[in-house]
Coordinates of C-alpha atoms and ligand atoms in Angstrom, one line a residue:
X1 CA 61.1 54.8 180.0
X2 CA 64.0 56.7 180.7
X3 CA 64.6 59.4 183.0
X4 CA 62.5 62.9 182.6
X5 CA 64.5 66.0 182.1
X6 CA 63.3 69.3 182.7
X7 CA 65.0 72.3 180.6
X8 CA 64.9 76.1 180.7
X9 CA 66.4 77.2 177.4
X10 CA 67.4 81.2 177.8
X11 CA 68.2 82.9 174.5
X12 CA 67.7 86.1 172.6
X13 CA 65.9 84.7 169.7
X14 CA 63.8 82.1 168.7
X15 CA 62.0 81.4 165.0
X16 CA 59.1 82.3 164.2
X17 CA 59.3 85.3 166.8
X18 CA 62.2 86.8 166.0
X19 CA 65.5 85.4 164.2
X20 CA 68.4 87.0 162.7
X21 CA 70.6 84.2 162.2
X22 CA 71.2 80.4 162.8
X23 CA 70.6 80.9 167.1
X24 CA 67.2 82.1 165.8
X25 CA 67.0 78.4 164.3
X26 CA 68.3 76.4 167.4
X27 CA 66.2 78.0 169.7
X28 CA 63.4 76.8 167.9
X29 CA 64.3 72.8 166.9
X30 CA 66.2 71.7 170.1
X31 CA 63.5 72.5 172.2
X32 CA 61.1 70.6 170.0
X33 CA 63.3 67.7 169.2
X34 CA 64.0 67.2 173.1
X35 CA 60.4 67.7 173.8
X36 CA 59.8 63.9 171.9
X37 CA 63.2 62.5 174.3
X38 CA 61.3 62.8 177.4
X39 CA 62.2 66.9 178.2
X40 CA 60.2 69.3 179.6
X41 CA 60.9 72.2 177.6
X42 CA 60.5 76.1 178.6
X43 CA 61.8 78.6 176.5
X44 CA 62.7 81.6 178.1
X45 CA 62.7 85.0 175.3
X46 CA 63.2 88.8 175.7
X47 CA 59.2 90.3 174.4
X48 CA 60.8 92.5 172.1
X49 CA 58.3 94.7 169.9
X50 CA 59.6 93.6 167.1
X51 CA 57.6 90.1 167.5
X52 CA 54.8 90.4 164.8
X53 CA 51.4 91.0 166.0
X54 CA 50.2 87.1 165.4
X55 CA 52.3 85.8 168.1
X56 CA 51.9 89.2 170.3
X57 CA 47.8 88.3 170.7
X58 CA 48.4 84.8 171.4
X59 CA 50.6 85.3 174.5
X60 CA 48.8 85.0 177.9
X61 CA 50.0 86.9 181.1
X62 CA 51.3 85.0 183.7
X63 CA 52.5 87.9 186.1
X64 CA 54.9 90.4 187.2
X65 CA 56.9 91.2 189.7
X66 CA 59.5 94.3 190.8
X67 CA 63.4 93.8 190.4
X68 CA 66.1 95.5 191.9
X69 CA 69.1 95.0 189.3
X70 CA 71.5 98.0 189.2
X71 CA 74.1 99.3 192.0
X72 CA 72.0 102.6 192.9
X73 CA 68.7 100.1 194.2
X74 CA 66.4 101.1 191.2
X75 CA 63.3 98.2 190.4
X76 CA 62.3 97.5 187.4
X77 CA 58.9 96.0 185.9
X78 CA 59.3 92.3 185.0
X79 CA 56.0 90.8 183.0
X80 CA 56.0 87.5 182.0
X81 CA 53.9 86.6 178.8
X82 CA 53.4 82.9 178.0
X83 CA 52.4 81.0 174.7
X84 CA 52.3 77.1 174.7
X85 CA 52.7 75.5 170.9
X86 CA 53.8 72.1 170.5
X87 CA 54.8 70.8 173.7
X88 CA 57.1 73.5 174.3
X89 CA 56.4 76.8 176.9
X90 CA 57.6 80.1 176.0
X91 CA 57.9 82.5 178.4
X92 CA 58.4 86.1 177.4
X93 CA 60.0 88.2 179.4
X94 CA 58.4 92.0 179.3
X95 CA 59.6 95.2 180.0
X96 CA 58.6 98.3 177.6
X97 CA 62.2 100.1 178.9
X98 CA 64.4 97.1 177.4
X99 CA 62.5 95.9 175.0
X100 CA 60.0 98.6 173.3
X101 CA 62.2 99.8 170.7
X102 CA 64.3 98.6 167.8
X103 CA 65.7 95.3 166.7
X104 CA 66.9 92.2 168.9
X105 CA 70.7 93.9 168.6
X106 CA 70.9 97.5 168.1
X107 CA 74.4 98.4 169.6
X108 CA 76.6 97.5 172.5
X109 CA 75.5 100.5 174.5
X110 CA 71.8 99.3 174.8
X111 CA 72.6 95.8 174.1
X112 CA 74.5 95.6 177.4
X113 CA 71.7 96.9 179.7
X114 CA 68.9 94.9 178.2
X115 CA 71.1 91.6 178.3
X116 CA 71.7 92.2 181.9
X117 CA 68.3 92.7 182.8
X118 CA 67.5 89.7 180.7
X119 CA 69.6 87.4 182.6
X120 CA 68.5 88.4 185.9
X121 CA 65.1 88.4 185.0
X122 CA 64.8 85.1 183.5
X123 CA 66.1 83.6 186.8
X124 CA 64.0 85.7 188.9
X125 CA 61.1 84.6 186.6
X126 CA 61.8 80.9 187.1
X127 CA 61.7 81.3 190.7
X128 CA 58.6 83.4 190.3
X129 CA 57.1 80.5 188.1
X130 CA 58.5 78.0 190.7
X131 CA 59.6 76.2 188.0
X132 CA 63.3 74.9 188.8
X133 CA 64.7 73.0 186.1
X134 CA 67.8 70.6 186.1
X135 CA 69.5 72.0 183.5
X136 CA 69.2 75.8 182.3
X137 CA 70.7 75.9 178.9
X138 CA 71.9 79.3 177.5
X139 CA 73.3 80.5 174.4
X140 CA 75.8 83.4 173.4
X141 CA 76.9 86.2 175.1
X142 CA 73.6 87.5 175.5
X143 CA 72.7 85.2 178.2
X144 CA 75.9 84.7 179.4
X145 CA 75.6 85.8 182.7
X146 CA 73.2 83.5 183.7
X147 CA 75.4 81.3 185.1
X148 CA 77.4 84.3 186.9
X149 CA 74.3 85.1 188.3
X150 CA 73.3 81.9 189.7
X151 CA 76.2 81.1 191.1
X152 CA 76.7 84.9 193.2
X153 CA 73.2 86.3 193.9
X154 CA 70.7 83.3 193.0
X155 CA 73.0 80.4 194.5
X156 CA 70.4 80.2 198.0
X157 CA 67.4 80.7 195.8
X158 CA 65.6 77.7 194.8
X159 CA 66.5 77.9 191.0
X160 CA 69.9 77.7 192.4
X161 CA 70.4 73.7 192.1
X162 CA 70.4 74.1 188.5
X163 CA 73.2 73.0 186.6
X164 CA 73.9 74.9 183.5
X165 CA 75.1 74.6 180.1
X166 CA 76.2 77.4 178.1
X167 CA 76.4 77.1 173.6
X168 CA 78.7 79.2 171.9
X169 CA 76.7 79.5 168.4
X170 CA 79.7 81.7 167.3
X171 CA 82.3 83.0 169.1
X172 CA 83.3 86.2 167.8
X173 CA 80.4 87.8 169.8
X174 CA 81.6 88.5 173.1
X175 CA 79.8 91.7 175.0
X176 CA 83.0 92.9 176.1
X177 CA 82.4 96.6 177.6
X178 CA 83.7 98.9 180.5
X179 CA 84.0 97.1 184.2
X180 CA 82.4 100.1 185.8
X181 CA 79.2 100.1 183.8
X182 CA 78.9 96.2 183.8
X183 CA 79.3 96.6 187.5
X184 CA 76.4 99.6 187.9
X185 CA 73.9 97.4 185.9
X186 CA 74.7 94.0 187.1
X187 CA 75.5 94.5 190.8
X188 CA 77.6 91.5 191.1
X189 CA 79.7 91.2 193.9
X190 CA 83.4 92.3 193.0
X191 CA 85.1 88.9 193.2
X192 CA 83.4 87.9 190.3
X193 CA 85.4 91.0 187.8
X194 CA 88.8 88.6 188.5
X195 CA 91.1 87.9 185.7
X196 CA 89.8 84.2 185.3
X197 CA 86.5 85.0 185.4
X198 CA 84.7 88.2 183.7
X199 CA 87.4 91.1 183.7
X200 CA 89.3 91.1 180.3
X201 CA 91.8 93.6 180.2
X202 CA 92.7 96.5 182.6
X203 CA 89.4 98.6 181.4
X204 CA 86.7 95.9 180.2
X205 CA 84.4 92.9 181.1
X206 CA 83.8 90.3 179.0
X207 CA 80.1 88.5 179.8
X208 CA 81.0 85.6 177.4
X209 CA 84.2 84.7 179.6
X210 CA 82.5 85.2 183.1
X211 CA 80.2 82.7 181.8
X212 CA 82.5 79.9 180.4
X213 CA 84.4 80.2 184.1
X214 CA 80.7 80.0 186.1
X215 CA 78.8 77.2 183.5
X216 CA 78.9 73.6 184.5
X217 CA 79.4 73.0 180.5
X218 CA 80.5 74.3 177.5
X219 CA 78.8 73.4 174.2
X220 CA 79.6 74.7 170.8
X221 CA 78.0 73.5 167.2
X222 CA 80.3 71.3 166.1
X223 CA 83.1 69.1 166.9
X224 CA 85.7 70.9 164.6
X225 CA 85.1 74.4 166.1
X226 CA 85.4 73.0 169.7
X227 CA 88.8 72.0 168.6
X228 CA 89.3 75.2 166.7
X229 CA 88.6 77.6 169.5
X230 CA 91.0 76.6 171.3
X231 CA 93.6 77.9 168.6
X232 CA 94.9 81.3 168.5
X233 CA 93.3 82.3 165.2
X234 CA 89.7 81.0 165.4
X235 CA 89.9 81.6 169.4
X236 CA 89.2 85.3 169.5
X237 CA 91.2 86.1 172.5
X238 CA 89.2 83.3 173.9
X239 CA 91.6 80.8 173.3
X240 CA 93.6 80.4 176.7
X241 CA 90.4 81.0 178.5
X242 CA 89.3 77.6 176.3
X243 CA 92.1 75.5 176.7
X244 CA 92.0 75.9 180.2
X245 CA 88.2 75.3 180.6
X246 CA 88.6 72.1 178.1
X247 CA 87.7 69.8 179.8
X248 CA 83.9 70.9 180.4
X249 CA 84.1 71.8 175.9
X250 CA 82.0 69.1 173.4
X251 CA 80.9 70.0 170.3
X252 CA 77.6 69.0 169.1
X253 CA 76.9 69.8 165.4
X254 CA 73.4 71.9 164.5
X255 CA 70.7 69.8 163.0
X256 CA 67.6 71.8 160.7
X257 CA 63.8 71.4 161.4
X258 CA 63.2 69.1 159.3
X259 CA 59.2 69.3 159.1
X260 CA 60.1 73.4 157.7
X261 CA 62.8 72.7 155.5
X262 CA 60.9 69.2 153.9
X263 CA 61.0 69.8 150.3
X264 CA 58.5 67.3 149.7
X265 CA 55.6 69.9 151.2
X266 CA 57.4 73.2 151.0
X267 CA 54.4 75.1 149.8
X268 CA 56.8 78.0 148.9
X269 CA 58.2 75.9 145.5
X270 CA 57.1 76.1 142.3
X271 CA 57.0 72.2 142.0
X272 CA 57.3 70.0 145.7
X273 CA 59.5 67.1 145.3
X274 CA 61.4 64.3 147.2
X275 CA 64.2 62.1 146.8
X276 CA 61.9 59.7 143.8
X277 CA 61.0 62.9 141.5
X278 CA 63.9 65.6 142.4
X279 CA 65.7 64.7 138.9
X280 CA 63.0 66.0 137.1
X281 CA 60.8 68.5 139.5
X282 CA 64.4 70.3 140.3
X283 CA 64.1 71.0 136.8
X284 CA 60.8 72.9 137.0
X285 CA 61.8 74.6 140.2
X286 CA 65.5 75.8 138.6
X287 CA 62.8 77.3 135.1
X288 CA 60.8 79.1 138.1
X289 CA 63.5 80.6 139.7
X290 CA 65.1 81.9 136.6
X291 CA 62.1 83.1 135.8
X292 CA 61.5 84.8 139.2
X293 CA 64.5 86.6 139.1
X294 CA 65.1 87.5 135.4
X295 CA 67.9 85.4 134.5
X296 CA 68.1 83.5 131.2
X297 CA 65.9 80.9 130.7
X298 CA 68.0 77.8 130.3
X299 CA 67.7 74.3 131.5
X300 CA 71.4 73.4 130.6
X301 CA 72.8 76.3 133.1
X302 CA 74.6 75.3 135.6
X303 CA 73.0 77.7 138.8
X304 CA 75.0 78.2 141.7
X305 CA 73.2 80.0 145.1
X306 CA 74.7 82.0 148.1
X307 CA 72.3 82.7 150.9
X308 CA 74.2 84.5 153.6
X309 CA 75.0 87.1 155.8
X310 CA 77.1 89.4 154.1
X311 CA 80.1 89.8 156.2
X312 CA 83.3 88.6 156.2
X313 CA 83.2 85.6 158.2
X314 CA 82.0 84.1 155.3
X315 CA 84.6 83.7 152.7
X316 CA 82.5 86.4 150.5
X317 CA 86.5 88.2 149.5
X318 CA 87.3 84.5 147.9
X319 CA 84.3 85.0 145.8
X320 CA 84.9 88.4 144.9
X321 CA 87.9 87.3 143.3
X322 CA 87.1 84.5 141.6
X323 CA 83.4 86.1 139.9
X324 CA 84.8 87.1 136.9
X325 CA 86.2 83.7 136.7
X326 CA 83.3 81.8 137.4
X327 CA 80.9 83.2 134.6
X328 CA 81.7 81.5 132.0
X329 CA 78.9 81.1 129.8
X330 CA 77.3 78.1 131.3
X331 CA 76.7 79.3 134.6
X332 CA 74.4 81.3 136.8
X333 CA 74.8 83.0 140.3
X334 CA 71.9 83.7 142.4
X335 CA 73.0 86.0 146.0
X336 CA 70.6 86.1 148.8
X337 CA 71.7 88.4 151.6
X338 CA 72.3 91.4 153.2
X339 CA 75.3 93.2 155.0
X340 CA 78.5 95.2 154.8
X341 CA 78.1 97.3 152.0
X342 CA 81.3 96.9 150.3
X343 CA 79.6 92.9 149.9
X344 CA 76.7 94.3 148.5
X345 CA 77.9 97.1 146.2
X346 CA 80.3 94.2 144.8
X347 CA 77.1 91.7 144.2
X348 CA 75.3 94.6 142.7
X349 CA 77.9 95.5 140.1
X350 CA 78.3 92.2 138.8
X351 CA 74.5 91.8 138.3
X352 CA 74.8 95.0 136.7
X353 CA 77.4 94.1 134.5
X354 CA 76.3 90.6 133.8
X355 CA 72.4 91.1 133.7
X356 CA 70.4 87.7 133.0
X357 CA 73.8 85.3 134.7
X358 CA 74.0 87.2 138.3
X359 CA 71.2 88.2 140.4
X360 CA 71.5 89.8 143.7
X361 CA 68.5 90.0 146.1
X362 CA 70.3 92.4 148.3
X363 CA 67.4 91.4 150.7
X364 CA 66.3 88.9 154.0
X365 CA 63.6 86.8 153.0
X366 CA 62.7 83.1 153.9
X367 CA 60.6 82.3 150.5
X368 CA 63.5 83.5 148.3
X369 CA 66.0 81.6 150.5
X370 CA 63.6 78.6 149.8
X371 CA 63.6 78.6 146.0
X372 CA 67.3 79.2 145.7
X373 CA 67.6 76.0 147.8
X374 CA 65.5 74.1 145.6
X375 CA 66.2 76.0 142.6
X376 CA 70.3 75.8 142.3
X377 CA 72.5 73.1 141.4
X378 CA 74.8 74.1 143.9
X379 CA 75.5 76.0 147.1
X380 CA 78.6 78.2 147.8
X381 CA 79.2 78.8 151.3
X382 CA 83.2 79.0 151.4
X383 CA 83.3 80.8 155.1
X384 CA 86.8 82.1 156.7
X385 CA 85.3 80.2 159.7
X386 CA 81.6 78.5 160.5
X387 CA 80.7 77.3 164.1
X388 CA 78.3 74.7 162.4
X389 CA 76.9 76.5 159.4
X390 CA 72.9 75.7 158.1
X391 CA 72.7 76.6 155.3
X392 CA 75.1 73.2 153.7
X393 CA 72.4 71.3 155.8
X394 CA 69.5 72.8 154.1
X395 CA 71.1 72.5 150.7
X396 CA 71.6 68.9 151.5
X397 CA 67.7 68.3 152.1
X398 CA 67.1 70.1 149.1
X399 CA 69.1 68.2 146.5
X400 CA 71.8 71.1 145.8
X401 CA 75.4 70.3 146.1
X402 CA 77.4 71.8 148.4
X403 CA 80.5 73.6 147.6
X404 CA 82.4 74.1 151.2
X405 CA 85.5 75.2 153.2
X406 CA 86.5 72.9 155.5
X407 CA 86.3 74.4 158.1
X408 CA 84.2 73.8 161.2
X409 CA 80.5 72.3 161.3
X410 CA 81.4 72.8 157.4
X411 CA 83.8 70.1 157.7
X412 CA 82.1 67.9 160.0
X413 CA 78.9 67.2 157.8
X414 CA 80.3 67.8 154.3
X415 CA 81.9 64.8 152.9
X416 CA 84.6 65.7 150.1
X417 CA 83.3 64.1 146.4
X418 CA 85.8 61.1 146.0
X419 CA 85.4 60.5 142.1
X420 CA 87.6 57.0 142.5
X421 CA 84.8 55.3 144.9
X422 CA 82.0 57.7 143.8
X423 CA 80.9 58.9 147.0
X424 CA 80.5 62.2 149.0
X425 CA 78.2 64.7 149.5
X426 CA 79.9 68.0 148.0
X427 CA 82.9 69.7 146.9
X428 CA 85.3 70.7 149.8
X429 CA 88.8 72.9 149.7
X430 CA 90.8 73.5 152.7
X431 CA 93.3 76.7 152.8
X432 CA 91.7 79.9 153.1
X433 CA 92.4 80.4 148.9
X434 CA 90.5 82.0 146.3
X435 CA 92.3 79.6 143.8
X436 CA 91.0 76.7 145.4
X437 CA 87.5 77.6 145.9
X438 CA 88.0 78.2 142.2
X439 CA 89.1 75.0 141.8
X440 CA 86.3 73.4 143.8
X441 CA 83.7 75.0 141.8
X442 CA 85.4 73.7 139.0
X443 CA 85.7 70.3 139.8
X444 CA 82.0 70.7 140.8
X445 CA 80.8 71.5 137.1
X446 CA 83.2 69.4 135.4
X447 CA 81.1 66.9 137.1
X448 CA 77.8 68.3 136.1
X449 CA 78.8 68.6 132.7
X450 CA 81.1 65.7 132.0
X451 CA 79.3 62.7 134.6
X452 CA 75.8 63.7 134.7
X453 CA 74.3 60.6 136.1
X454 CA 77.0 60.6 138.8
X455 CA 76.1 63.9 140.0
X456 CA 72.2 63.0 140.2
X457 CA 73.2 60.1 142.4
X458 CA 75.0 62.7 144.7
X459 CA 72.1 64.8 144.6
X460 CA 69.5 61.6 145.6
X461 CA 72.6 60.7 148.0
X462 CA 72.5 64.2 149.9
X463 CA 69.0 64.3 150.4
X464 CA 68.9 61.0 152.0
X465 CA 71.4 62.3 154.6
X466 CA 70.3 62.2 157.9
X467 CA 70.2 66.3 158.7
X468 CA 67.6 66.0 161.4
X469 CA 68.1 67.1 165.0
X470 CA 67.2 63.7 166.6
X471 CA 71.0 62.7 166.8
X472 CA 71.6 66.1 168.2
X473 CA 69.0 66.4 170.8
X474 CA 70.0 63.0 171.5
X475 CA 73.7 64.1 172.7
X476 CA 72.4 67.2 174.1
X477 CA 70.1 64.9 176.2
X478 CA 73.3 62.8 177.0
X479 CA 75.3 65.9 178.7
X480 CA 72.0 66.8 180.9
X481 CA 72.1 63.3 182.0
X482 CA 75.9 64.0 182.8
X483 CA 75.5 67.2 184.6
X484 CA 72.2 66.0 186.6
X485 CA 72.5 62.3 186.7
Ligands
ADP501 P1 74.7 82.4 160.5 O1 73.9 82.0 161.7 O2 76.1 82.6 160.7 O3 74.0 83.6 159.8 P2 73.8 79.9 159.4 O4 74.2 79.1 158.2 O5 74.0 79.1 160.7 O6 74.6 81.3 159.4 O7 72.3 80.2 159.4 C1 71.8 81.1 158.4 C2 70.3 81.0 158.3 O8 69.7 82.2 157.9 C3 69.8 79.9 157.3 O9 68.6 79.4 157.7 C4 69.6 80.8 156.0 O10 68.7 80.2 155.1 C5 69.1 82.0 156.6 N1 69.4 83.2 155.8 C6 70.6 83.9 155.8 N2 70.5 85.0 155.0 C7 69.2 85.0 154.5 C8 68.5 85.9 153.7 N3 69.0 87.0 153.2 N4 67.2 85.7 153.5 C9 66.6 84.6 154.0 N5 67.2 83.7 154.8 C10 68.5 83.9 155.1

């Protein structure tokens, strides 16, 4: 038997509770994939009111204390609600003044407070517990100054021989704001608002960069991007910061539940099917969806989806430009998403002006995002940049091609169609180019059309890919044993 592990996993959103995004999806399969690798899992979440009811009534109380946080000595409440499922402990932290109101992320002036309460408290609450990891693993900016923390005010408290990893999910979040109010709500002792460690510029803090500096270990979501963000343009003004702090930087791509997104017992699909019947119960579930949505009912359509968020991080100008292109009798475009308008109006005046070929479900919702995935033929996700990217994974599973940039986790788990040794999992184009993603989608129907048994092995081939997050936890089990040998 190998060695135990014991893990706190701090983050600001976890599925089911509360998810706006691909974090949402980590927090919730790591912890259960390391849970079957011999780790002791806790996961440690804000209690925010948005959390439906169903989970709400289930959480038990565990206790509270009084924290002293700001410069001016004020306490505040700190509750601690837990709720056991599947091996793994979740611990949320409670406090009606941070977390009553609003979304997870509501702007930078409330976000900041909150996430620095968060941070201390999730320490404090460990100590509390007396429950003292080896590793606490944190994610984002949001719980970026965990590691600052433990190394300034918690490094004599018990909790304090934790190492600790810190994931950048995507780096264009930083939490960059003033110096003088991230010093009144954090307290931390001045040394740590130096030039290599929190303070960005002449006016502002940046808790993302204090927490590369203080971490024991950088992680990011896949191998490409690690290498990436150490580049000027996918770097953010991070890029130095990175280069410098390489040598603690891996990449470890994302995997995808693979019990929630198993489209053998999705009970969201019009017609469940694996890799033995997807030739013909894709079929059935591409009639439903058509159906669903009002498009023209036609078997011989070639249906392409895009579930994402609307911004422009991914790629949504290249499509813009090449719409009018793409409809060309034989094809269908299905949007899922919400986001910046200017996206959405677009989206919504080519439905308009091509009722029954484009439909846009200006909208978040998880059973839509379903039967597009098992509904299309294809999946568009040509992003300007993509840490790992899930939604290629969960096309994958589902027997839709994917039609990529290559560009980060997109490039490490999509392999480009090669039609001379007839394998490959999608269609890929490099340069950030509206012409090639043209081309791409092109050479992605000519193969529909013109080599349909090839493309149904592709499809078979895709969902036999190996998407799951054992590999993952596996190398993420591999670091802890690094850090805390
Ligand atoms: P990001 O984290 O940058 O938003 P990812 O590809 O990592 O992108 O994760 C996106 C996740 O959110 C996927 O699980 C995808 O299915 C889901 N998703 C995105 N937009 C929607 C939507 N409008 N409705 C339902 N699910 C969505």
């Amino acid at each position: 038997m190998s060695t135990r592990r014991s893990v706190a996993f701090i983050g600001s959103e976890c599925y089911p509770f509360v998810k706006t995004g691909g974090l949402g999806d980590v927090m919730y399969a790591l912890p259960r994939a390391l849970t079957k690798q011999n780790c002791d899992v806790k996961v440690i979440l804000p209690r925010y009111k948005s959390i439906p009811w169903k989970w709400q009534e289930k959480m038990v109380y565990r206790g509270e204390f009084r924290m002293d946080l700001c410069a001016d000595g004020r306490t505040f409440y700190v509750g601690i609600m837990e709720y056991v499922c599947d091996g793994v402990v979740y611990d949320f932290i409670d406090n009606e003044d941070f977390f009553g109101y609003g979304n997870p992320y509501t702007n930078l002036v409330d976000d900041i407070p909150r996430f620095c309460f968060f941070a201390k408290a999730a320490l404090a609450a460990l100590n509390y517990l007396d429950w003292i990891p080896d590793i606490i693993h944190c994610h984002d900016w949001q719980t970026a100054l965990v590691p600052v923390y433990l190394r300034t005010l918690f490094a004599h408290t018990p909790v304090g021989n934790a190492k600790t990893m810190l994931t950048i999910h995507n780096l264009r979040f930083q939490g960059i704001y003033n110096i003088p109010t991230i010093k009144y709500w954090t307290n931390l002792p001045d040394y740590v608002f130096n030039k290599d460690a929190l303070t960005q510029d002449w006016v502002n803090a940046n808790l993302l960069k204090g927490g590369l500096y203080y971490c024991d270990m950088i992680t990011t979501v896949s191998h490409t991007y690690a290498g990436e963000i150490q580049t000027p343009f996918f770097g953010e003004g991070l890029d130095a910061h990175l280069r410098y702090h390489s040598g603690k930087l891996r990449g470890i791509v994302n995997g995808i539940d693979c019990d929630l997104w198993n489209s053998a017992t999705d009970n969201k699909l019009a017609a469940p099917y694996d890799i033995g019947n997807v030739l013909t119960e894709k079929k059935e579930n591409k009639r439903a969806l058509q159906e669903q949505l009002g498009l023209v009912q036609d078997d011989h359509m070639f249906v392409i989806g895009l579930i994402s968020r609307l911004t422009d991080q991914k790629g949504l100008d290249l499509v813009n430009a090449i719409m009018p292109s793409i409809i060309d009798g034989n094809t269908q475009f299905v949007v899922l998403g919400t986001g910046d308008e200017r996206y959405e109006g677009a989206f919504r005046y080519y439905e308009d002006t091509n009722k029954g070929i484009v439909c846009s479900n200006i909208m978040y919702d998880e059973g839509r995002a379903h039967r597009i995935y098992a509904g299309a033929d294809a999946l568009l996700v040509p992003s300007l940049f993509e840490p790992c990217g899930l939604t290629q994974l969960i096309a994958m599973r589902y027997g839709t091609i994917p039609i990529v940039r290559e560009t980060g986790g997109l490039k490490d788990t999509v392999v480009p169609y090669n039609q001379y040794t007839n394998w490959g999992y999608g269609f890929t184009f490099d340069r950030y180019d509206s012409g090639l993603l043209l081309d791409a989608v092109n050479r992605a129907k000519t193969l529909y059309f013109t080599n349909r048994w090839r493309w149904d092995e592709m499809v078979q081939r895709d969902m036999d890919v190996d998407v799951s997050w054992e590999n993952s936890a596996e190398q993420y089990r591999g670091l802890y044993m690094e850090l805390k040998p």
